[in-house]
Short mmCIF file of C-alpha atoms in Angstrom, two decimals:
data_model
loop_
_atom_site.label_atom_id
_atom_site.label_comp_id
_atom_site.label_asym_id
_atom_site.label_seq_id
_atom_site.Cartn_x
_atom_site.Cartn_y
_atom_site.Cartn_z
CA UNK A 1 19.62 -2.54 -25.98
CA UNK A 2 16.30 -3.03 -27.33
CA UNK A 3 15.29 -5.53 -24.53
CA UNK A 4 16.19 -2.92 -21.95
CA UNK A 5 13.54 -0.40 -23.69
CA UNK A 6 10.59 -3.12 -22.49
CA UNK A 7 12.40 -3.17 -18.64
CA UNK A 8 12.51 0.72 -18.52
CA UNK A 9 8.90 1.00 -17.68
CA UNK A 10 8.72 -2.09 -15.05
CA UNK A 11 11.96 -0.36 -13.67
CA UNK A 12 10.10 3.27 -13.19
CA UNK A 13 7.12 2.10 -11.54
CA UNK A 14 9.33 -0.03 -9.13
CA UNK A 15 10.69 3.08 -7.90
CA UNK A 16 7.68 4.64 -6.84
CA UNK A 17 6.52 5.45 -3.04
CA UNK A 18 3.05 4.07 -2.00
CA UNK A 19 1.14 5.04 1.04
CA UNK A 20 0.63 2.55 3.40
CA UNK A 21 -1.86 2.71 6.49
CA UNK A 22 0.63 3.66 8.82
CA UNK A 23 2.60 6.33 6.30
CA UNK A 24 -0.94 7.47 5.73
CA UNK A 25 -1.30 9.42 9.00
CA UNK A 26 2.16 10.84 9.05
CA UNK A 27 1.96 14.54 9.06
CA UNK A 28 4.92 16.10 7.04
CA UNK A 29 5.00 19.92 7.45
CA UNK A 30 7.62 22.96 8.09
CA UNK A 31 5.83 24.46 11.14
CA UNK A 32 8.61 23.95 13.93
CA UNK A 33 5.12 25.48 16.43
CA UNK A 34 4.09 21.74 15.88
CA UNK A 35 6.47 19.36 16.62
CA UNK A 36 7.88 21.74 19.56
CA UNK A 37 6.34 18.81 22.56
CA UNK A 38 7.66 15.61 20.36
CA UNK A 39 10.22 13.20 20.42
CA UNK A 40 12.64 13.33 18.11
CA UNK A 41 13.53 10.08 16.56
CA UNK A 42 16.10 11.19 13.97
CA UNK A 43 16.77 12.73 10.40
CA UNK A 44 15.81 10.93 7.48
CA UNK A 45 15.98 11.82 3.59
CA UNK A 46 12.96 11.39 1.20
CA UNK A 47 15.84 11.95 -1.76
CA UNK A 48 15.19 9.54 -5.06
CA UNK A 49 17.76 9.22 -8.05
CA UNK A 50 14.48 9.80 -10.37
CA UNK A 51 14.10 13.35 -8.80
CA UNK A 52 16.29 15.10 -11.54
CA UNK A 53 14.47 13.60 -14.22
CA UNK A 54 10.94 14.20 -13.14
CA UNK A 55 8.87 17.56 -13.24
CA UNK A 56 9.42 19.37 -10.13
CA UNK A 57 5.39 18.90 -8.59
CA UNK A 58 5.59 15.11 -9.40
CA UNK A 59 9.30 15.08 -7.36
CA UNK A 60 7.98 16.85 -4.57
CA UNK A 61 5.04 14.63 -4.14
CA UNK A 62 7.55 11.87 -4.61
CA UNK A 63 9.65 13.02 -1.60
CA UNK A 64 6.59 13.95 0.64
CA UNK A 65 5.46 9.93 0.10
CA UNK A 66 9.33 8.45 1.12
CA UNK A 67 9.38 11.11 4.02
CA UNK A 68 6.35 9.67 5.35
CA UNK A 69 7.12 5.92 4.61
CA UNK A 70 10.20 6.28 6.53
CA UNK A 71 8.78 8.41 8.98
CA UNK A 72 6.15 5.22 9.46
CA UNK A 73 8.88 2.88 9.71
CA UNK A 74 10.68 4.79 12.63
CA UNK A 75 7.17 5.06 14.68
CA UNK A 76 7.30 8.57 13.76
CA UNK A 77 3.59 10.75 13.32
CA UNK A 78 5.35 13.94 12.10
CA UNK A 79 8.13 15.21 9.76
CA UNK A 80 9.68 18.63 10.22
CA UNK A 81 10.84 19.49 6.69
CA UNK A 82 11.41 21.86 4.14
CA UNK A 83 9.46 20.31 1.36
CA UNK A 84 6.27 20.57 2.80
CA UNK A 85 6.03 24.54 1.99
CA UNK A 86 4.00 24.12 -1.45
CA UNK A 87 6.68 26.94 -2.88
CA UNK A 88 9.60 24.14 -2.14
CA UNK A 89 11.98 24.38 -5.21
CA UNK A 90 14.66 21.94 -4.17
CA UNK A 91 16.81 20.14 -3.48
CA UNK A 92 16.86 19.17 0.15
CA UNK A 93 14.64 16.75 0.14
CA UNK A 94 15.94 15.61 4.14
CA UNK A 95 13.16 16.44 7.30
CA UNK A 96 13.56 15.20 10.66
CA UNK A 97 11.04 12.74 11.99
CA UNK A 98 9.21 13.11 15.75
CA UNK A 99 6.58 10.68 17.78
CA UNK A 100 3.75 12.93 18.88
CA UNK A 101 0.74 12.37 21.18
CA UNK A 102 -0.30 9.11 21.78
CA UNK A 103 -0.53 8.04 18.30
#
């Protein structure tokens, strides 16, 4: 048990979302006015098994950064989802990703 304690913190930080240059530039918002001319390329989830034990602001801004990650890795530039009203209190934590403009 005690040798688990020192792999707890590699563990947590392996399960964090980072920004890359293309996730960078995906837009992630609940306005249906602006994805209304896109392509939709599919539904994704930005859902973590952390998200019930962090604070609620951190777990949002965790889900925002996987949305756009996988929203990247589809070729997407937008995500339609719930999460990005700044009042989102959980739990669906899904958004469906679209290609828009020549981006």
């Amino acid at each position: 048990m005690p040798r688990f304690l020192f792999l707890l913190p590699a563990l947590m930080l392996g399960a964090c979302a980072y920004h890359t240059s293309r996730s960078s530039v995906v837009v992630v918002t609940d306005a249906k006015g602006v994805v209304e001319n896109c392509t939709d390329l599919g539904k994704i989830d930005g859902q973590s098994e952390l998200q019930a034990i962090m604070p609620l602001d951190k777990s949002r801004d965790s889900v925002i950064s996987r949305l756009k990650i996988r929203a990247a890795e589809m070729g997407g530039t937008h995500v339609l989802a719930s999460v990005a009203d700044v009042k989102w209190k959980g739990p669906d934590a899904t958004g469906t990703v679209y290609k828009c403009g020549n981006r």
